[in-house]
XYZ file of C-alpha atoms in Angstrom:
554
model
C -30.362 -106.170 46.360
C -33.933 -105.876 47.718
C -34.863 -103.710 50.725
C -35.607 -106.843 52.743
C -32.070 -108.175 52.032
C -30.505 -104.905 52.970
C -32.511 -104.857 56.359
C -31.353 -108.529 57.091
C -27.846 -107.570 56.256
C -27.994 -104.477 58.505
C -29.497 -106.656 61.333
C -26.635 -109.230 61.057
C -24.103 -106.365 61.144
C -25.802 -105.046 64.194
C -25.742 -108.397 65.978
C -22.011 -108.624 65.293
C -21.350 -105.624 67.375
C -20.323 -106.046 71.054
C -23.258 -106.410 73.406
C -22.475 -103.283 75.362
C -22.072 -101.233 72.137
C -25.414 -102.442 70.930
C -26.917 -101.433 74.249
C -25.378 -97.968 73.877
C -26.642 -97.553 70.278
C -30.086 -98.632 71.280
C -30.180 -96.194 74.200
C -28.755 -93.480 71.917
C -31.615 -94.079 69.422
C -34.364 -94.146 72.058
C -33.040 -91.109 73.816
C -32.856 -89.107 70.551
C -36.411 -90.222 69.642
C -37.721 -89.234 73.067
C -35.953 -85.843 73.002
C -37.196 -85.056 69.551
C -40.771 -86.067 70.250
C -40.732 -84.096 73.525
C -39.218 -81.096 71.800
C -41.925 -81.146 69.112
C -44.694 -81.537 71.636
C -43.370 -78.612 73.721
C -42.780 -76.469 70.671
C -46.387 -77.056 69.399
C -47.733 -76.568 72.926
C -46.081 -73.285 73.356
C -47.000 -72.175 69.879
C -50.684 -72.718 70.779
C -50.278 -70.999 74.118
C -48.550 -68.062 72.524
C -51.228 -67.742 69.908
C -54.069 -67.736 72.462
C -52.131 -65.278 74.637
C -51.541 -62.884 71.821
C -55.145 -63.133 70.674
C -56.513 -62.444 74.103
C -54.031 -59.642 74.621
C -54.807 -58.067 71.259
C -58.541 -58.209 71.755
C -58.336 -56.751 75.291
C -56.177 -53.850 73.993
C -58.506 -53.272 71.056
C -61.512 -53.167 73.270
C -59.863 -50.718 75.654
C -58.938 -48.353 72.859
C -62.403 -48.639 71.333
C -63.974 -47.735 74.682
C -61.931 -44.428 75.113
C -64.167 -41.451 75.213
C -61.729 -39.237 73.452
C -61.402 -41.776 70.594
C -65.208 -42.017 70.330
C -65.406 -38.354 70.112
C -62.670 -38.194 67.514
C -64.326 -40.796 65.339
C -67.622 -38.998 65.536
C -65.788 -35.856 64.435
C -63.715 -37.806 61.866
C -60.771 -35.895 63.405
C -57.782 -37.758 61.829
C -55.200 -35.587 63.570
C -56.651 -36.185 66.934
C -56.913 -39.905 66.272
C -53.270 -39.980 65.383
C -52.361 -38.162 68.617
C -54.450 -40.594 70.678
C -53.022 -43.808 69.054
C -49.406 -42.471 69.296
C -49.998 -41.898 73.019
C -51.411 -45.354 73.478
C -48.592 -47.026 71.544
C -45.847 -45.648 73.914
C -46.690 -48.134 76.578
C -47.855 -51.080 74.532
C -46.232 -53.732 72.408
C -48.653 -53.983 69.565
C -47.248 -53.317 66.081
C -50.036 -51.045 64.619
C -53.604 -49.803 65.009
C -55.934 -49.017 62.165
C -59.246 -47.110 62.917
C -62.164 -46.959 60.410
C -65.643 -45.578 60.426
C -68.923 -47.413 60.284
C -68.340 -48.253 56.624
C -64.734 -49.478 57.295
C -63.144 -46.511 55.669
C -59.758 -45.713 57.376
C -59.760 -42.652 59.571
C -56.263 -43.550 60.964
C -53.454 -45.671 59.529
C -49.781 -45.726 60.394
C -49.271 -44.884 56.745
C -51.037 -41.562 56.112
C -51.275 -42.373 52.470
C -53.649 -45.170 53.168
C -56.235 -42.973 55.045
C -59.583 -42.841 53.338
C -59.246 -46.207 51.805
C -61.328 -49.177 52.848
C -59.965 -51.593 55.559
C -58.853 -55.175 54.514
C -60.139 -58.442 55.827
C -63.411 -57.311 57.313
C -65.980 -59.936 58.302
C -69.214 -59.304 56.462
C -71.958 -58.055 58.689
C -69.818 -57.865 61.715
C -70.108 -54.126 62.166
C -73.830 -54.271 61.622
C -74.042 -56.780 64.456
C -71.348 -55.160 66.627
C -69.193 -58.385 66.770
C -65.437 -58.651 67.622
C -63.365 -61.168 65.741
C -59.818 -62.131 64.814
C -58.161 -62.222 61.454
C -54.698 -63.589 60.518
C -53.300 -62.837 57.086
C -51.497 -60.473 54.827
C -52.692 -56.905 55.467
C -51.628 -53.368 54.656
C -48.678 -53.651 57.080
C -47.732 -57.318 56.386
C -48.623 -60.763 57.600
C -50.222 -60.180 61.053
C -52.690 -61.351 63.585
C -55.404 -58.704 63.962
C -58.168 -58.186 66.600
C -61.044 -56.134 65.305
C -63.764 -54.694 67.615
C -66.482 -52.095 66.964
C -66.615 -48.534 68.389
C -70.003 -47.667 69.996
C -71.249 -44.306 70.748
C -73.325 -43.218 73.807
C -76.306 -44.816 72.197
C -74.647 -48.171 71.532
C -74.627 -47.519 67.917
C -71.675 -48.694 65.840
C -69.799 -45.681 64.708
C -66.460 -47.280 63.701
C -63.972 -50.132 64.104
C -60.539 -50.585 65.765
C -58.110 -53.037 64.176
C -55.168 -53.878 66.294
C -52.389 -56.068 64.918
C -49.356 -58.118 65.991
C -46.925 -58.964 63.096
C -46.391 -62.638 62.733
C -42.754 -62.043 62.522
C -42.802 -60.535 66.042
C -44.777 -63.546 67.321
C -42.219 -65.878 65.682
C -39.348 -63.890 67.366
C -41.108 -64.449 70.766
C -41.413 -68.191 69.982
C -37.744 -68.352 69.084
C -36.822 -66.438 72.295
C -38.543 -69.243 74.184
C -37.483 -72.239 72.061
C -33.744 -71.480 71.539
C -33.055 -71.733 75.330
C -35.406 -74.735 75.352
C -33.424 -76.320 72.576
C -30.255 -75.653 74.415
C -31.723 -77.489 77.450
C -32.779 -80.419 75.189
C -29.295 -80.639 73.741
C -27.869 -80.620 77.186
C -30.356 -83.398 78.318
C -29.481 -85.403 75.251
C -25.760 -85.101 76.018
C -26.430 -86.207 79.613
C -28.499 -89.218 78.221
C -25.589 -90.081 75.942
C -23.173 -89.905 78.916
C -25.409 -91.949 81.077
C -25.958 -94.431 78.188
C -22.286 -94.777 77.864
C -21.719 -95.273 81.547
C -24.489 -97.784 81.715
C -23.015 -99.744 78.841
C -19.555 -99.558 80.497
C -21.231 -100.901 83.703
C -22.772 -103.728 81.858
C -19.421 -104.491 80.171
C -17.808 -104.432 83.691
C -20.354 -106.582 85.195
C -20.281 -109.096 82.276
C -16.412 -109.115 82.494
C -16.224 -108.133 78.856
C -18.049 -111.230 77.748
C -20.944 -111.668 75.298
C -24.303 -113.079 76.417
C -23.579 -116.226 74.439
C -20.136 -116.458 76.209
C -21.791 -116.096 79.614
C -24.382 -118.816 78.682
C -21.495 -121.092 77.777
C -19.723 -120.389 81.074
C -22.898 -121.147 82.939
C -23.258 -124.393 81.154
C -19.483 -125.132 81.784
C -19.972 -124.395 85.387
C -22.954 -126.808 85.637
C -21.037 -129.527 83.890
C -17.933 -128.907 86.150
C -20.047 -129.004 89.363
C -21.639 -132.242 88.210
C -18.430 -133.905 87.327
C -16.355 -133.010 90.454
C -16.121 -136.042 92.813
C -16.073 -133.765 95.817
C -19.163 -132.029 97.307
C -19.292 -128.369 96.212
C -21.453 -125.627 97.738
C -21.387 -121.940 97.002
C -22.918 -119.252 99.232
C -23.261 -115.616 99.182
C -22.208 -113.267 102.028
C -25.629 -113.626 103.607
C -25.236 -117.484 103.845
C -27.738 -118.202 101.014
C -26.961 -121.081 98.740
C -26.022 -120.040 95.139
C -24.784 -123.356 93.884
C -24.717 -126.977 94.914
C -23.633 -130.107 93.065
C -25.048 -133.595 93.068
C -22.330 -135.125 95.199
C -22.864 -132.576 97.883
C -26.537 -133.405 97.970
C -25.773 -137.071 98.139
C -23.315 -136.774 100.971
C -25.564 -134.514 102.932
C -28.698 -136.646 102.342
C -30.577 -134.095 100.275
C -32.715 -135.970 97.731
C -34.524 -133.071 96.010
C -33.160 -131.501 92.864
C -30.429 -128.938 93.184
C -32.394 -125.906 92.104
C -34.754 -126.343 94.906
C -31.996 -125.431 97.395
C -30.824 -122.334 95.577
C -31.547 -119.240 97.562
C -32.096 -121.221 100.786
C -30.207 -120.268 103.969
C -27.421 -122.678 104.482
C -28.492 -123.210 108.092
C -31.617 -124.815 106.953
C -29.713 -127.356 104.847
C -26.497 -128.106 106.754
C -25.944 -128.296 110.431
C -23.734 -127.096 111.906
C -23.231 -124.257 109.406
C -20.519 -122.158 111.011
C -17.969 -123.188 108.485
C -20.261 -121.677 105.688
C -21.068 -118.398 107.510
C -18.366 -117.289 109.840
C -15.358 -115.334 108.569
C -15.950 -116.562 105.033
C -13.367 -114.138 103.621
C -10.701 -116.256 105.231
C -9.298 -119.147 103.286
C -9.508 -122.468 105.145
C -7.767 -125.674 103.994
C -8.128 -129.294 105.122
C -10.456 -128.601 108.070
C -12.040 -131.479 109.880
C -15.807 -130.735 110.113
C -19.120 -132.527 110.639
C -21.904 -131.730 108.081
C -25.361 -133.278 108.844
C -23.569 -135.952 110.967
C -21.043 -136.876 108.245
C -17.244 -136.341 109.097
C -15.639 -134.504 106.315
C -12.489 -132.735 105.317
C -13.483 -129.392 104.016
C -11.822 -126.457 102.167
C -13.157 -122.858 101.708
C -12.131 -120.186 99.326
C -13.574 -116.672 99.049
C -15.269 -115.491 95.810
C -14.236 -111.934 95.018
C -14.801 -109.476 92.221
C -12.178 -106.854 92.656
C -12.620 -105.594 96.287
C -16.164 -106.819 96.448
C -16.910 -109.894 98.456
C -19.381 -112.093 96.459
C -19.365 -115.146 98.816
C -17.454 -118.359 99.254
C -17.241 -121.805 97.815
C -16.789 -124.901 100.015
C -15.551 -128.251 98.812
C -15.566 -131.235 101.116
C -15.002 -135.025 100.948
C -15.881 -137.804 103.299
C -13.286 -138.218 105.977
C -13.515 -142.038 105.891
C -12.096 -141.990 102.272
C -9.231 -139.646 103.327
C -8.563 -141.552 106.565
C -7.954 -144.803 104.570
C -5.498 -143.013 102.361
C -3.891 -141.213 105.290
C -3.511 -144.419 107.224
C -1.727 -145.997 104.216
C 0.601 -143.019 103.800
C 1.242 -142.658 107.615
C 2.283 -146.286 107.855
C 4.579 -146.009 104.773
C 6.097 -142.807 106.159
C 6.743 -144.314 109.587
C 8.118 -147.469 107.902
C 10.608 -145.299 105.715
C 11.578 -143.148 108.720
C 12.272 -146.230 110.854
C 14.291 -147.851 108.135
C 16.198 -144.656 107.550
C 17.154 -144.353 111.057
C 18.050 -148.016 111.481
C 20.166 -147.809 108.274
C 22.023 -144.873 109.588
C 22.587 -146.430 112.959
C 23.660 -149.749 111.497
C 26.091 -148.245 109.122
C 27.727 -146.655 112.194
C 27.482 -149.945 114.048
C 28.810 -151.871 111.222
C 31.670 -149.532 110.805
C 32.636 -149.998 114.395
C 32.178 -153.790 114.195
C 34.433 -153.913 111.071
C 37.151 -151.896 112.900
C 37.023 -154.215 115.893
C 37.349 -157.262 113.685
C 40.238 -155.775 111.741
C 41.917 -155.100 115.106
C 41.263 -158.759 116.092
C 39.238 -157.495 119.139
C 36.844 -160.561 118.768
C 35.599 -160.617 122.314
C 34.637 -156.997 122.146
C 32.983 -157.454 118.772
C 30.884 -160.347 120.104
C 29.944 -158.344 123.130
C 28.932 -155.391 120.975
C 26.744 -157.669 118.784
C 25.041 -159.070 121.857
C 24.602 -155.657 123.511
C 22.992 -154.102 120.423
C 20.631 -156.885 119.817
C 19.560 -156.975 123.476
C 19.043 -153.157 123.526
C 16.855 -153.370 120.431
C 14.751 -156.326 121.791
C 14.446 -154.647 125.136
C 12.973 -151.479 123.444
C 10.584 -153.566 121.423
C 9.469 -155.614 124.366
C 8.955 -152.460 126.508
C 6.837 -150.700 123.848
C 4.699 -153.875 123.108
C 4.181 -154.346 126.941
C 3.033 -150.852 127.689
C 1.237 -149.744 124.471
C -1.402 -152.150 123.121
C -1.923 -150.227 119.905
C 0.683 -151.690 117.562
C 0.681 -148.625 115.331
C 1.400 -146.305 118.212
C 4.172 -148.648 119.404
C 5.718 -148.841 115.998
C 5.579 -144.962 115.827
C 7.397 -144.670 119.184
C 10.073 -147.314 118.096
C 10.645 -145.174 114.997
C 10.954 -141.968 116.907
C 13.430 -143.439 119.243
C 15.498 -144.516 116.294
C 15.144 -141.067 114.737
C 16.058 -139.374 117.959
C 19.253 -141.439 118.144
C 20.131 -140.556 114.559
C 19.679 -136.799 115.457
C 21.714 -136.963 118.633
C 18.689 -136.631 120.918
C 17.611 -138.624 123.850
C 13.933 -139.652 123.658
C 12.885 -140.469 127.281
C 9.579 -142.252 127.600
C 8.653 -141.528 131.207
C 8.072 -144.393 133.535
C 4.404 -145.053 134.088
C 3.533 -144.478 130.461
C 0.947 -146.766 129.006
C -1.919 -146.942 126.491
C -4.526 -149.533 126.784
C -7.450 -147.768 125.271
C -7.637 -145.017 122.508
C -10.173 -142.309 122.770
C -13.480 -143.165 121.127
C -13.261 -140.212 118.773
C -9.792 -141.130 117.308
C -8.396 -144.075 115.384
C -4.895 -145.248 115.520
C -3.685 -143.092 112.611
C -5.003 -139.951 114.044
C -3.771 -140.682 117.493
C -0.317 -141.535 116.086
C -0.403 -138.321 114.075
C -0.940 -136.316 117.349
C 1.939 -138.009 119.141
C 4.303 -137.975 116.137
C 3.763 -134.296 115.392
C 4.425 -133.290 118.999
C 7.657 -135.305 119.053
C 8.776 -133.934 115.682
C 8.255 -130.344 116.964
C 10.184 -131.194 120.130
C 13.124 -132.699 118.045
C 13.261 -129.596 115.852
C 13.089 -127.158 118.854
C 15.964 -129.069 120.557
C 18.186 -128.824 117.531
C 17.541 -125.197 117.124
C 18.805 -124.396 120.670
C 22.631 -124.729 120.933
C 22.310 -124.747 124.818
C 19.694 -127.527 124.845
C 20.662 -130.820 126.522
C 19.037 -132.600 123.543
C 16.616 -134.409 125.887
C 12.923 -134.884 124.953
C 10.432 -136.464 127.566
C 7.232 -138.217 126.547
C 4.650 -139.139 128.949
C 1.564 -141.044 127.600
C -1.153 -142.559 129.856
C -4.813 -143.539 129.678
C -5.408 -143.904 133.433
C -8.564 -142.148 134.583
C -11.179 -140.597 132.299
C -8.695 -138.898 129.893
C -5.887 -139.937 127.697
C -2.939 -137.741 128.644
C -0.101 -136.880 126.271
C 2.763 -134.710 127.545
C 5.812 -133.892 125.453
C 8.553 -131.631 126.952
C 11.867 -130.377 125.444
C 14.570 -128.067 126.381
C 14.643 -126.386 123.060
C 13.997 -122.823 121.787
C 10.426 -122.650 123.250
C 7.457 -120.803 121.737
C 7.809 -117.000 121.340
C 5.381 -115.115 123.635
C 3.828 -113.287 120.666
C 2.829 -116.538 118.928
C 1.390 -118.459 121.851
C -2.205 -117.441 121.123
C -1.893 -118.265 117.470
C 0.384 -121.229 117.453
C -2.353 -123.687 116.592
C -3.636 -121.728 113.599
C -3.119 -123.215 110.135
C 0.102 -121.866 108.626
C 1.428 -120.526 111.836
C 4.938 -121.575 112.665
C 8.014 -120.511 114.763
C 10.021 -121.330 111.618
C 10.681 -118.361 109.474
C 12.448 -120.263 106.545
C 10.307 -122.156 104.148
C 7.087 -120.828 105.877
C 4.915 -122.604 103.411
C 6.217 -125.873 104.492
C 5.372 -125.541 108.149
C 2.491 -124.580 110.389
C 0.355 -127.699 109.612
C 1.279 -130.173 112.465
C -0.065 -128.226 115.389
C -3.085 -127.136 113.457
C -3.811 -130.785 112.677
C -3.321 -131.779 116.338
C -5.679 -128.989 117.439
C -8.345 -130.120 114.888
C -8.243 -133.755 116.140
C -8.266 -132.831 119.783
C -11.074 -130.190 119.372
C -13.194 -132.813 117.539
C -12.965 -135.066 120.503
C -13.753 -132.296 123.132
C -10.219 -132.353 124.354
C -7.848 -129.474 125.363
C -4.203 -128.584 124.699
C -2.101 -126.686 127.279
C 1.170 -125.103 126.193
C 3.509 -124.097 129.076
C 7.166 -123.078 129.516
C 9.441 -125.979 130.469
C 12.111 -125.817 133.157
C 14.733 -124.396 132.640
C 13.941 -123.833 129.023
C 11.893 -125.129 126.129
C 8.226 -125.941 125.935
C 5.817 -128.370 127.436
C 2.740 -129.507 125.527
C -0.081 -131.268 127.519
C -2.945 -132.924 125.654
C -6.081 -134.203 127.470
C -8.532 -136.162 125.430
C -11.578 -137.683 127.062
C -11.986 -141.456 126.432
C -15.740 -141.323 125.919
C -18.343 -138.700 125.145
C -21.296 -138.372 127.524
C -24.906 -138.922 126.468
C -25.698 -135.155 126.561
C -22.738 -134.502 124.027
C -20.433 -133.031 126.595
C -17.106 -134.422 127.772
C -15.578 -134.991 131.182
C -11.954 -134.263 131.959
C -9.823 -135.794 134.769
C -6.578 -133.839 135.127
C -5.272 -135.813 138.084
C -3.057 -138.574 136.779
């Protein structure tokens, strides 16, 4: 196997490692190289500094010794004993290793080893004594490998009469270098360990941020997200906590009238793209579902979910769909529901009626049976005629007919107050939405009446469009609304029912959404002697300046 093939195989193996591990190994390699290079540089720099310092110190000491009057006199007299006493006295407070003193011909007058006195000095620079020069020599001498500073000794006539050689052993200089480098090496090892720890923490942070995925996996997720955003039929917009757009799909741009490419809107404040933008920016940590909103003049049903990573809030994603499409489906479902509810009530009532009729016939009470048939038929027709006469909207009339039948089935008397009428729906609501308001209020009243054993099982409905507002009032003598829930009863998911909480808390929220959209108001009060009274005031029209006008006098 060639070296190139080995390198390629090693590179393939390296790429197979997890991305955070590769980052850690690269940081480890770089940190080791940096620490090694820095250590070499500092070691070389300190070695040069130490050499210069020792040379300067040795030369200064040698010149001081050479200028001593007592030493000059001893050299002139060639008094070796006096020279030994002078050198020993100078050596007590100094750190040099040895001193050698020679005469003008480099013959030793003093040497730490007395046996070498009288012999020529080593490593002399030719002509230096004649010229009175000072110089350095590093090499093997009579004492060992040393760095020596040599300087001439002058008499009072500036004549060279000798030479002083002051030396520092290389072993001592090396020990000084080690005394400095060993702690420095410890510091470097500590720095390297800290770099390793930081590299590992950084790699772990990358692994955490990448959710344990490889870059290619992240790229695949991004492509999948783009494909998902493009294939979803609903409009999708994601925003960060500061309200800047982080993602927007094609259907959202289409519904909002944004013709430019999606990437152009990324990073833009949502307030510059969608108006009003409160649904995108206010309390985005709260989940919202099936909220009726208006985006850029388009009525939509919107949902919102928070985007979190652990405890960190990353933003929110909003999905929405045109309300017109949902309204069509809702109308169909509402009509089917009302039809089924009416049939169920009629079936239950007719079963009882047929059982009674069968009993009368078996008892041969033919006159009473005939009277019962005529009375039932007349009661049903009277109710239908009354509803059709006072309520022009056929869907609302059908709803009330079904609710009357349902009330009878439950043993509740639904009283449509005299004077009730509906000739004109509010301009902001269609038949389905208006019927949903009335139907939900009546359903809540029925349920509250059944939950109160002391209730007289009577529910009153007043519905009128006289004046500038359409007024809906539903009163019952049921269990009422607990005082602690009155401020939150219209929030989504809030209900007075404790059982099956997930199945309740939608009706009043839906009513509140429809009424608020039209600029109406809802008033909740206590009924006399017990129960609750809900009053809804919805303006028929919206004024030109966008405000609404209420007429609370019926």
